[in-house]
């Protein structure tokens, strides 16, 4: 195999696995089997039967459409439609119970209206079809349903052919001629999947490595395109690029190299599997040199099929920061695994989301029926990432959000779902003591966007409020049981000493109890007054005391997030301030806690005002250079790292790419995260203040 056979550059390393790599690879494959990632033979056969039956149904549908439109018998006889698969099923990495992404390709006279009309009616009348849910107004129109228990997402593309041949090749560029944008997007799912399989040197190694990364991303809470993280196709493209850079590596090696490369990747430099094809049909494609909108993308992962597009445009500053921290953690653990100091299980430990932050946003939705909830839930989930963007914008990027990719339900409340976002202050901001952020209008703006749903009903409600970690509802925890508070480590004694003089008054304790009792159950109907009872627990204001800053850690030194609660007697509003204090000594590049998340030993103080702290110099760090990447590579890789996508981009004139902030979202910046540098260096607040005074 030639070094230049795959990708846009030479491989970093063509080395194969050593004996130890073979052993580690067997351990990894055993871990995947034990994790239940492979479906049974019976389930595989059932899927094939469902796909065959679905193909027969769409062929019958097309003939019915031809008859209804008065075509002659010959054309009715020749009328045809064909089912294609894409996504995880086509890539061969689907697991038990996963849905199948399918595409129906029909002739030019079978319109999308017929697809959501006649075909929907046919499916609705079939007893083997359950939970039929059409979404004709989506960016990529889709019909979702279960066919004999198998979940199906069915797209439609009516191409400019009168007859669809059974051997139709959708990878040909000519299939895109004279079709609308929705058809182009629908076809590209299959076209991209086929190209990915064509562009990797070893499909089996690619599949195993991708299974690993999908499992890892789900357990670490970063698998969700809709909430601003990465979805299935994004992870497939990232893994495929690593396969190109290490063409002879075993899957275990690919997983390790994945974290090594992407923990040092210089975003917003794009990930490309092949040169961008400008095509001959005049379709718009991703090109930040020409398109202003493309220059705003923070984490471009470019699809290989024409027209090449950024598959990760949903990524925000906050979600990019979360993923970069996870890449760093993954790299550290893989290095430990290679040194026989850790096992694969430690890499795949679930992210302790509800232990990671002191403060959360809770988004509750409610309806009165299953059908309404299915529609309302899908719409709200598609809007949640906008709340992240609005908060980043309205707090000038200081308040960062970590959305949980799933929903939670209290079994005692039917037709209710809850979503959560972790909140923390951005590292590296300039000290500005006492700055306040009022996000009432932000929340109202978000709710207005949600209530703009075309199929909104008066029974569909949404409520947004702030909740502290200690007041989280039990149903968010495994088994509905709140875990015991972990013991505070010795390294956090400094934090405890800083807060030793603090006391909690009876009024504050009473206020906390009221806040806990007033569980966020109110819902605000569309157009309701913000001061209505349903809004009594609505998040009113965040005050952030951002005076004491050390930007080199991945945790906050302190943040103050006040929330108004009703006063005991008069009903007036008082401000409940949450002050977070961290240990005075910080370690650059060191994880902040046992899980690499915010210090769980922070002290909590409830006051009626904002407490200020002295400022400190901001420690500046920059993204890694190619030389730093080489420093992290092996001796063989050092000779080849120059062939990475960074140099290719330079040859294409894209090395100066920086995302430009959109006018309405001025807080979104490209350098939203800080990459710790080695070696570890210790600083403390005292020395930093002295430095400040001396200057």
mmCIF file with all atom_site columns, N, CA and C in Angstrom, residues 270-331:
data_model
loop_
_atom_site.group_PDB
_atom_site.id
_atom_site.type_symbol
_atom_site.label_atom_id
_atom_site.label_alt_id
_atom_site.label_comp_id
_atom_site.label_asym_id
_atom_site.label_entity_id
_atom_site.label_seq_id
_atom_site.pdbx_PDB_ins_code
_atom_site.Cartn_x
_atom_site.Cartn_y
_atom_site.Cartn_z
_atom_site.occupancy
_atom_site.B_iso_or_equiv
_atom_site.pdbx_formal_charge
_atom_site.auth_seq_id
_atom_site.auth_comp_id
_atom_site.auth_asym_id
_atom_site.auth_atom_id
_atom_site.pdbx_PDB_model_num
ATOM 1   N N  . UNK A 1 270 ? -9.742  22.782 9.249   1.00 0.00 ? 270 UNK A N  1
ATOM 2   C CA . UNK A 1 270 ? -10.738 21.730 9.004   1.00 0.00 ? 270 UNK A CA 1
ATOM 3   C C  . UNK A 1 270 ? -10.130 20.340 8.929   1.00 0.00 ? 270 UNK A C  1
ATOM 4   N N  . UNK A 1 271 ? -10.948 19.344 9.223   1.00 0.00 ? 271 UNK A N  1
ATOM 5   C CA . UNK A 1 271 ? -10.602 17.944 8.998   1.00 0.00 ? 271 UNK A CA 1
ATOM 6   C C  . UNK A 1 271 ? -11.132 17.564 7.621   1.00 0.00 ? 271 UNK A C  1
ATOM 7   N N  . UNK A 1 272 ? -10.234 17.092 6.754   1.00 0.00 ? 272 UNK A N  1
ATOM 8   C CA . UNK A 1 272 ? -10.583 16.753 5.372   1.00 0.00 ? 272 UNK A CA 1
ATOM 9   C C  . UNK A 1 272 ? -10.108 15.346 5.055   1.00 0.00 ? 272 UNK A C  1
ATOM 10  N N  . UNK A 1 273 ? -10.955 14.552 4.417   1.00 0.00 ? 273 UNK A N  1
ATOM 11  C CA . UNK A 1 273 ? -10.553 13.221 3.970   1.00 0.00 ? 273 UNK A CA 1
ATOM 12  C C  . UNK A 1 273 ? -10.022 13.235 2.554   1.00 0.00 ? 273 UNK A C  1
ATOM 13  N N  . UNK A 1 274 ? -10.358 14.261 1.803   1.00 0.00 ? 274 UNK A N  1
ATOM 14  C CA . UNK A 1 274 ? -9.934  14.371 0.414   1.00 0.00 ? 274 UNK A CA 1
ATOM 15  C C  . UNK A 1 274 ? -9.993  15.836 0.016   1.00 0.00 ? 274 UNK A C  1
ATOM 16  N N  . UNK A 1 275 ? -9.356  16.208 -1.080  1.00 0.00 ? 275 UNK A N  1
ATOM 17  C CA . UNK A 1 275 ? -9.453  17.602 -1.520  1.00 0.00 ? 275 UNK A CA 1
ATOM 18  C C  . UNK A 1 275 ? -10.904 17.983 -1.784  1.00 0.00 ? 275 UNK A C  1
ATOM 19  N N  . UNK A 1 276 ? -11.217 19.235 -1.528  1.00 0.00 ? 276 UNK A N  1
ATOM 20  C CA . UNK A 1 276 ? -12.576 19.711 -1.755  1.00 0.00 ? 276 UNK A CA 1
ATOM 21  C C  . UNK A 1 276 ? -12.860 19.751 -3.253  1.00 0.00 ? 276 UNK A C  1
ATOM 22  N N  . UNK A 1 277 ? -13.950 19.095 -3.633  1.00 0.00 ? 277 UNK A N  1
ATOM 23  C CA . UNK A 1 277 ? -14.344 19.012 -5.037  1.00 0.00 ? 277 UNK A CA 1
ATOM 24  C C  . UNK A 1 277 ? -15.292 20.161 -5.366  1.00 0.00 ? 277 UNK A C  1
ATOM 25  N N  . UNK A 1 278 ? -14.867 21.041 -6.262  1.00 0.00 ? 278 UNK A N  1
ATOM 26  C CA . UNK A 1 278 ? -15.700 22.187 -6.628  1.00 0.00 ? 278 UNK A CA 1
ATOM 27  C C  . UNK A 1 278 ? -16.851 21.792 -7.542  1.00 0.00 ? 278 UNK A C  1
ATOM 28  N N  . UNK A 1 279 ? -16.752 20.614 -8.167  1.00 0.00 ? 279 UNK A N  1
ATOM 29  C CA . UNK A 1 279 ? -17.846 20.098 -8.979  1.00 0.00 ? 279 UNK A CA 1
ATOM 30  C C  . UNK A 1 279 ? -18.106 20.902 -10.240 1.00 0.00 ? 279 UNK A C  1
ATOM 31  N N  . UNK A 1 280 ? -19.092 20.440 -11.006 1.00 0.00 ? 280 UNK A N  1
ATOM 32  C CA . UNK A 1 280 ? -19.432 21.086 -12.276 1.00 0.00 ? 280 UNK A CA 1
ATOM 33  C C  . UNK A 1 280 ? -20.879 21.558 -12.327 1.00 0.00 ? 280 UNK A C  1
ATOM 34  N N  . UNK A 1 281 ? -21.617 21.394 -11.211 1.00 0.00 ? 281 UNK A N  1
ATOM 35  C CA . UNK A 1 281 ? -23.035 21.729 -11.215 1.00 0.00 ? 281 UNK A CA 1
ATOM 36  C C  . UNK A 1 281 ? -23.333 23.084 -10.586 1.00 0.00 ? 281 UNK A C  1
ATOM 37  N N  . UNK A 1 282 ? -22.302 23.757 -10.100 1.00 0.00 ? 282 UNK A N  1
ATOM 38  C CA . UNK A 1 282 ? -22.506 25.080 -9.523  1.00 0.00 ? 282 UNK A CA 1
ATOM 39  C C  . UNK A 1 282 ? -23.144 25.075 -8.145  1.00 0.00 ? 282 UNK A C  1
ATOM 40  N N  . UNK A 1 283 ? -23.108 23.934 -7.454  1.00 0.00 ? 283 UNK A N  1
ATOM 41  C CA . UNK A 1 283 ? -23.687 23.875 -6.117  1.00 0.00 ? 283 UNK A CA 1
ATOM 42  C C  . UNK A 1 283 ? -22.745 24.524 -5.103  1.00 0.00 ? 283 UNK A C  1
ATOM 43  N N  . UNK A 1 284 ? -23.314 25.145 -4.091  1.00 0.00 ? 284 UNK A N  1
ATOM 44  C CA . UNK A 1 284 ? -22.507 25.780 -3.050  1.00 0.00 ? 284 UNK A CA 1
ATOM 45  C C  . UNK A 1 284 ? -21.788 24.707 -2.240  1.00 0.00 ? 284 UNK A C  1
ATOM 46  N N  . UNK A 1 285 ? -20.520 24.954 -1.910  1.00 0.00 ? 285 UNK A N  1
ATOM 47  C CA . UNK A 1 285 ? -19.742 24.036 -1.099  1.00 0.00 ? 285 UNK A CA 1
ATOM 48  C C  . UNK A 1 285 ? -18.957 24.831 -0.064  1.00 0.00 ? 285 UNK A C  1
ATOM 49  N N  . UNK A 1 286 ? -18.405 24.129 0.924   1.00 0.00 ? 286 UNK A N  1
ATOM 50  C CA . UNK A 1 286 ? -17.711 24.790 2.025   1.00 0.00 ? 286 UNK A CA 1
ATOM 51  C C  . UNK A 1 286 ? -16.414 25.422 1.533   1.00 0.00 ? 286 UNK A C  1
ATOM 52  N N  . UNK A 1 287 ? -16.314 26.723 1.700   1.00 0.00 ? 287 UNK A N  1
ATOM 53  C CA . UNK A 1 287 ? -15.112 27.448 1.286   1.00 0.00 ? 287 UNK A CA 1
ATOM 54  C C  . UNK A 1 287 ? -15.026 28.744 2.086   1.00 0.00 ? 287 UNK A C  1
ATOM 55  N N  . UNK A 1 288 ? -14.264 28.758 3.174   1.00 0.00 ? 288 UNK A N  1
ATOM 56  C CA . UNK A 1 288 ? -14.191 29.961 4.013   1.00 0.00 ? 288 UNK A CA 1
ATOM 57  C C  . UNK A 1 288 ? -13.481 31.123 3.340   1.00 0.00 ? 288 UNK A C  1
ATOM 58  N N  . UNK A 1 289 ? -12.781 30.868 2.239   1.00 0.00 ? 289 UNK A N  1
ATOM 59  C CA . UNK A 1 289 ? -12.129 31.970 1.533   1.00 0.00 ? 289 UNK A CA 1
ATOM 60  C C  . UNK A 1 289 ? -13.145 32.826 0.790   1.00 0.00 ? 289 UNK A C  1
ATOM 61  N N  . UNK A 1 290 ? -14.278 32.230 0.470   1.00 0.00 ? 290 UNK A N  1
ATOM 62  C CA . UNK A 1 290 ? -15.300 32.950 -0.300  1.00 0.00 ? 290 UNK A CA 1
ATOM 63  C C  . UNK A 1 290 ? -16.565 33.220 0.515   1.00 0.00 ? 290 UNK A C  1
ATOM 64  N N  . UNK A 1 291 ? -16.883 32.318 1.426   1.00 0.00 ? 291 UNK A N  1
ATOM 65  C CA . UNK A 1 291 ? -18.154 32.408 2.138   1.00 0.00 ? 291 UNK A CA 1
ATOM 66  C C  . UNK A 1 291 ? -17.944 32.898 3.562   1.00 0.00 ? 291 UNK A C  1
ATOM 67  N N  . UNK A 1 292 ? -18.511 34.050 3.862   1.00 0.00 ? 292 UNK A N  1
ATOM 68  C CA . UNK A 1 292 ? -18.383 34.618 5.206   1.00 0.00 ? 292 UNK A CA 1
ATOM 69  C C  . UNK A 1 292 ? -18.928 33.672 6.260   1.00 0.00 ? 292 UNK A C  1
ATOM 70  N N  . UNK A 1 293 ? -20.061 33.045 5.981   1.00 0.00 ? 293 UNK A N  1
ATOM 71  C CA . UNK A 1 293 ? -20.694 32.161 6.958   1.00 0.00 ? 293 UNK A CA 1
ATOM 72  C C  . UNK A 1 293 ? -19.788 30.997 7.327   1.00 0.00 ? 293 UNK A C  1
ATOM 73  N N  . UNK A 1 294 ? -19.036 30.482 6.363   1.00 0.00 ? 294 UNK A N  1
ATOM 74  C CA . UNK A 1 294 ? -18.144 29.356 6.632   1.00 0.00 ? 294 UNK A CA 1
ATOM 75  C C  . UNK A 1 294 ? -17.001 29.748 7.557   1.00 0.00 ? 294 UNK A C  1
ATOM 76  N N  . UNK A 1 295 ? -16.637 31.004 7.569   1.00 0.00 ? 295 UNK A N  1
ATOM 77  C CA . UNK A 1 295 ? -15.549 31.463 8.430   1.00 0.00 ? 295 UNK A CA 1
ATOM 78  C C  . UNK A 1 295 ? -15.975 31.536 9.892   1.00 0.00 ? 295 UNK A C  1
ATOM 79  N N  . UNK A 1 296 ? -17.254 31.406 10.172  1.00 0.00 ? 296 UNK A N  1
ATOM 80  C CA . UNK A 1 296 ? -17.742 31.429 11.548  1.00 0.00 ? 296 UNK A CA 1
ATOM 81  C C  . UNK A 1 296 ? -17.708 30.051 12.209  1.00 0.00 ? 296 UNK A C  1
ATOM 82  N N  . UNK A 1 297 ? -17.487 29.003 11.423  1.00 0.00 ? 297 UNK A N  1
ATOM 83  C CA . UNK A 1 297 ? -17.516 27.653 11.971  1.00 0.00 ? 297 UNK A CA 1
ATOM 84  C C  . UNK A 1 297 ? -16.316 27.421 12.880  1.00 0.00 ? 297 UNK A C  1
ATOM 85  N N  . UNK A 1 298 ? -16.569 26.836 14.045  1.00 0.00 ? 298 UNK A N  1
ATOM 86  C CA . UNK A 1 298 ? -15.525 26.661 15.053  1.00 0.00 ? 298 UNK A CA 1
ATOM 87  C C  . UNK A 1 298 ? -14.785 25.336 14.940  1.00 0.00 ? 298 UNK A C  1
ATOM 88  N N  . UNK A 1 299 ? -15.461 24.307 14.439  1.00 0.00 ? 299 UNK A N  1
ATOM 89  C CA . UNK A 1 299 ? -14.869 22.965 14.408  1.00 0.00 ? 299 UNK A CA 1
ATOM 90  C C  . UNK A 1 299 ? -15.226 22.282 13.085  1.00 0.00 ? 299 UNK A C  1
ATOM 91  N N  . UNK A 1 300 ? -14.750 22.806 11.969  1.00 0.00 ? 300 UNK A N  1
ATOM 92  C CA . UNK A 1 300 ? -15.182 22.267 10.673  1.00 0.00 ? 300 UNK A CA 1
ATOM 93  C C  . UNK A 1 300 ? -14.683 20.846 10.418  1.00 0.00 ? 300 UNK A C  1
ATOM 94  N N  . UNK A 1 301 ? -15.629 19.958 10.165  1.00 0.00 ? 301 UNK A N  1
ATOM 95  C CA . UNK A 1 301 ? -15.355 18.568 9.782   1.00 0.00 ? 301 UNK A CA 1
ATOM 96  C C  . UNK A 1 301 ? -16.068 18.374 8.451   1.00 0.00 ? 301 UNK A C  1
ATOM 97  N N  . UNK A 1 302 ? -15.323 18.303 7.371   1.00 0.00 ? 302 UNK A N  1
ATOM 98  C CA . UNK A 1 302 ? -15.868 18.461 6.024   1.00 0.00 ? 302 UNK A CA 1
ATOM 99  C C  . UNK A 1 302 ? -16.230 17.108 5.408   1.00 0.00 ? 302 UNK A C  1
ATOM 100 N N  . UNK A 1 303 ? -17.425 17.020 4.867   1.00 0.00 ? 303 UNK A N  1
ATOM 101 C CA . UNK A 1 303 ? -17.862 15.791 4.201   1.00 0.00 ? 303 UNK A CA 1
ATOM 102 C C  . UNK A 1 303 ? -17.104 15.608 2.889   1.00 0.00 ? 303 UNK A C  1
ATOM 103 N N  . UNK A 1 304 ? -16.806 14.368 2.505   1.00 0.00 ? 304 UNK A N  1
ATOM 104 C CA . UNK A 1 304 ? -15.979 14.133 1.320   1.00 0.00 ? 304 UNK A CA 1
ATOM 105 C C  . UNK A 1 304 ? -16.732 14.127 -0.005  1.00 0.00 ? 304 UNK A C  1
ATOM 106 N N  . UNK A 1 305 ? -18.060 14.056 0.021   1.00 0.00 ? 305 UNK A N  1
ATOM 107 C CA . UNK A 1 305 ? -18.831 13.966 -1.221  1.00 0.00 ? 305 UNK A CA 1
ATOM 108 C C  . UNK A 1 305 ? -19.262 15.358 -1.684  1.00 0.00 ? 305 UNK A C  1
ATOM 109 N N  . UNK A 1 306 ? -19.285 15.556 -2.982  1.00 0.00 ? 306 UNK A N  1
ATOM 110 C CA . UNK A 1 306 ? -19.748 16.826 -3.548  1.00 0.00 ? 306 UNK A CA 1
ATOM 111 C C  . UNK A 1 306 ? -21.259 16.968 -3.338  1.00 0.00 ? 306 UNK A C  1
ATOM 112 N N  . UNK A 1 307 ? -21.736 18.154 -2.907  1.00 0.00 ? 307 UNK A N  1
ATOM 113 C CA . UNK A 1 307 ? -20.960 19.327 -2.514  1.00 0.00 ? 307 UNK A CA 1
ATOM 114 C C  . UNK A 1 307 ? -20.448 19.202 -1.076  1.00 0.00 ? 307 UNK A C  1
ATOM 115 N N  . UNK A 1 308 ? -19.147 19.418 -0.897  1.00 0.00 ? 308 UNK A N  1
ATOM 116 C CA . UNK A 1 308 ? -18.530 19.266 0.423   1.00 0.00 ? 308 UNK A CA 1
ATOM 117 C C  . UNK A 1 308 ? -19.086 20.311 1.385   1.00 0.00 ? 308 UNK A C  1
ATOM 118 N N  . UNK A 1 309 ? -19.531 19.855 2.560   1.00 0.00 ? 309 UNK A N  1
ATOM 119 C CA . UNK A 1 309 ? -20.137 20.739 3.548   1.00 0.00 ? 309 UNK A CA 1
ATOM 120 C C  . UNK A 1 309 ? -19.525 20.487 4.917   1.00 0.00 ? 309 UNK A C  1
ATOM 121 N N  . UNK A 1 310 ? -19.672 21.460 5.803   1.00 0.00 ? 310 UNK A N  1
ATOM 122 C CA . UNK A 1 310 ? -19.249 21.278 7.187   1.00 0.00 ? 310 UNK A CA 1
ATOM 123 C C  . UNK A 1 310 ? -20.333 20.508 7.933   1.00 0.00 ? 310 UNK A C  1
ATOM 124 N N  . UNK A 1 311 ? -20.002 19.327 8.406   1.00 0.00 ? 311 UNK A N  1
ATOM 125 C CA . UNK A 1 311 ? -20.992 18.479 9.075   1.00 0.00 ? 311 UNK A CA 1
ATOM 126 C C  . UNK A 1 311 ? -21.172 18.847 10.544  1.00 0.00 ? 311 UNK A C  1
ATOM 127 N N  . UNK A 1 312 ? -20.349 19.765 11.062  1.00 0.00 ? 312 UNK A N  1
ATOM 128 C CA . UNK A 1 312 ? -20.370 20.068 12.498  1.00 0.00 ? 312 UNK A CA 1
ATOM 129 C C  . UNK A 1 312 ? -20.653 21.546 12.749  1.00 0.00 ? 312 UNK A C  1
ATOM 130 N N  . UNK A 1 313 ? -21.544 22.131 11.963  1.00 0.00 ? 313 UNK A N  1
ATOM 131 C CA . UNK A 1 313 ? -21.836 23.557 12.100  1.00 0.00 ? 313 UNK A CA 1
ATOM 132 C C  . UNK A 1 313 ? -22.578 23.878 13.396  1.00 0.00 ? 313 UNK A C  1
ATOM 133 N N  . UNK A 1 314 ? -23.109 22.866 14.076  1.00 0.00 ? 314 UNK A N  1
ATOM 134 C CA . UNK A 1 314 ? -23.832 23.098 15.329  1.00 0.00 ? 314 UNK A CA 1
ATOM 135 C C  . UNK A 1 314 ? -22.911 23.353 16.517  1.00 0.00 ? 314 UNK A C  1
ATOM 136 N N  . UNK A 1 315 ? -21.628 23.077 16.387  1.00 0.00 ? 315 UNK A N  1
ATOM 137 C CA . UNK A 1 315 ? -20.703 23.203 17.512  1.00 0.00 ? 315 UNK A CA 1
ATOM 138 C C  . UNK A 1 315 ? -20.587 24.664 17.936  1.00 0.00 ? 315 UNK A C  1
ATOM 139 N N  . UNK A 1 316 ? -20.659 24.896 19.252  1.00 0.00 ? 316 UNK A N  1
ATOM 140 C CA . UNK A 1 316 ? -20.544 26.246 19.808  1.00 0.00 ? 316 UNK A CA 1
ATOM 141 C C  . UNK A 1 316 ? -19.249 26.361 20.596  1.00 0.00 ? 316 UNK A C  1
ATOM 142 N N  . UNK A 1 317 ? -18.977 27.555 21.065  1.00 0.00 ? 317 UNK A N  1
ATOM 143 C CA . UNK A 1 317 ? -17.795 27.778 21.899  1.00 0.00 ? 317 UNK A CA 1
ATOM 144 C C  . UNK A 1 317 ? -17.800 26.863 23.117  1.00 0.00 ? 317 UNK A C  1
ATOM 145 N N  . UNK A 1 318 ? -18.935 26.787 23.787  1.00 0.00 ? 318 UNK A N  1
ATOM 146 C CA . UNK A 1 318 ? -19.023 25.981 25.010  1.00 0.00 ? 318 UNK A CA 1
ATOM 147 C C  . UNK A 1 318 ? -18.852 24.495 24.731  1.00 0.00 ? 318 UNK A C  1
ATOM 148 N N  . UNK A 1 319 ? -19.518 23.984 23.706  1.00 0.00 ? 319 UNK A N  1
ATOM 149 C CA . UNK A 1 319 ? -19.428 22.549 23.444  1.00 0.00 ? 319 UNK A CA 1
ATOM 150 C C  . UNK A 1 319 ? -18.052 22.171 22.901  1.00 0.00 ? 319 UNK A C  1
ATOM 151 N N  . UNK A 1 320 ? -17.415 23.073 22.159  1.00 0.00 ? 320 UNK A N  1
ATOM 152 C CA . UNK A 1 320 ? -16.053 22.810 21.701  1.00 0.00 ? 320 UNK A CA 1
ATOM 153 C C  . UNK A 1 320 ? -15.111 22.719 22.896  1.00 0.00 ? 320 UNK A C  1
ATOM 154 N N  . UNK A 1 321 ? -15.302 23.603 23.865  1.00 0.00 ? 321 UNK A N  1
ATOM 155 C CA . UNK A 1 321 ? -14.480 23.571 25.080  1.00 0.00 ? 321 UNK A CA 1
ATOM 156 C C  . UNK A 1 321 ? -14.636 22.234 25.800  1.00 0.00 ? 321 UNK A C  1
ATOM 157 N N  . UNK A 1 322 ? -15.864 21.743 25.910  1.00 0.00 ? 322 UNK A N  1
ATOM 158 C CA . UNK A 1 322 ? -16.104 20.459 26.574  1.00 0.00 ? 322 UNK A CA 1
ATOM 159 C C  . UNK A 1 322 ? -15.397 19.330 25.829  1.00 0.00 ? 322 UNK A C  1
ATOM 160 N N  . UNK A 1 323 ? -15.519 19.309 24.509  1.00 0.00 ? 323 UNK A N  1
ATOM 161 C CA . UNK A 1 323 ? -14.910 18.227 23.729  1.00 0.00 ? 323 UNK A CA 1
ATOM 162 C C  . UNK A 1 323 ? -13.396 18.267 23.794  1.00 0.00 ? 323 UNK A C  1
ATOM 163 N N  . UNK A 1 324 ? -12.802 19.457 23.757  1.00 0.00 ? 324 UNK A N  1
ATOM 164 C CA . UNK A 1 324 ? -11.354 19.549 23.849  1.00 0.00 ? 324 UNK A CA 1
ATOM 165 C C  . UNK A 1 324 ? -10.853 19.031 25.199  1.00 0.00 ? 324 UNK A C  1
ATOM 166 N N  . UNK A 1 325 ? -11.571 19.320 26.263  1.00 0.00 ? 325 UNK A N  1
ATOM 167 C CA . UNK A 1 325 ? -11.193 18.792 27.567  1.00 0.00 ? 325 UNK A CA 1
ATOM 168 C C  . UNK A 1 325 ? -11.293 17.267 27.575  1.00 0.00 ? 325 UNK A C  1
ATOM 169 N N  . UNK A 1 326 ? -12.301 16.733 26.908  1.00 0.00 ? 326 UNK A N  1
ATOM 170 C CA . UNK A 1 326 ? -12.457 15.285 26.852  1.00 0.00 ? 326 UNK A CA 1
ATOM 171 C C  . UNK A 1 326 ? -11.352 14.648 25.998  1.00 0.00 ? 326 UNK A C  1
ATOM 172 N N  . UNK A 1 327 ? -10.944 15.306 24.920  1.00 0.00 ? 327 UNK A N  1
ATOM 173 C CA . UNK A 1 327 ? -9.833  14.788 24.115  1.00 0.00 ? 327 UNK A CA 1
ATOM 174 C C  . UNK A 1 327 ? -8.553  14.749 24.951  1.00 0.00 ? 327 UNK A C  1
ATOM 175 N N  . UNK A 1 328 ? -8.321  15.791 25.743  1.00 0.00 ? 328 UNK A N  1
ATOM 176 C CA . UNK A 1 328 ? -7.142  15.830 26.602  1.00 0.00 ? 328 UNK A CA 1
ATOM 177 C C  . UNK A 1 328 ? -7.173  14.696 27.624  1.00 0.00 ? 328 UNK A C  1
ATOM 178 N N  . UNK A 1 329 ? -8.343  14.502 28.240  1.00 0.00 ? 329 UNK A N  1
ATOM 179 C CA . UNK A 1 329 ? -8.480  13.406 29.194  1.00 0.00 ? 329 UNK A CA 1
ATOM 180 C C  . UNK A 1 329 ? -8.235  12.058 28.513  1.00 0.00 ? 329 UNK A C  1
ATOM 181 N N  . UNK A 1 330 ? -8.823  11.860 27.332  1.00 0.00 ? 330 UNK A N  1
ATOM 182 C CA . UNK A 1 330 ? -8.645  10.608 26.616  1.00 0.00 ? 330 UNK A CA 1
ATOM 183 C C  . UNK A 1 330 ? -7.191  10.350 26.272  1.00 0.00 ? 330 UNK A C  1
ATOM 184 N N  . UNK A 1 331 ? -6.463  11.393 25.885  1.00 0.00 ? 331 UNK A N  1
ATOM 185 C CA . UNK A 1 331 ? -5.053  11.233 25.547  1.00 0.00 ? 331 UNK A CA 1
ATOM 186 C C  . UNK A 1 331 ? -4.242  10.819 26.771  1.00 0.00 ? 331 UNK A C  1
#
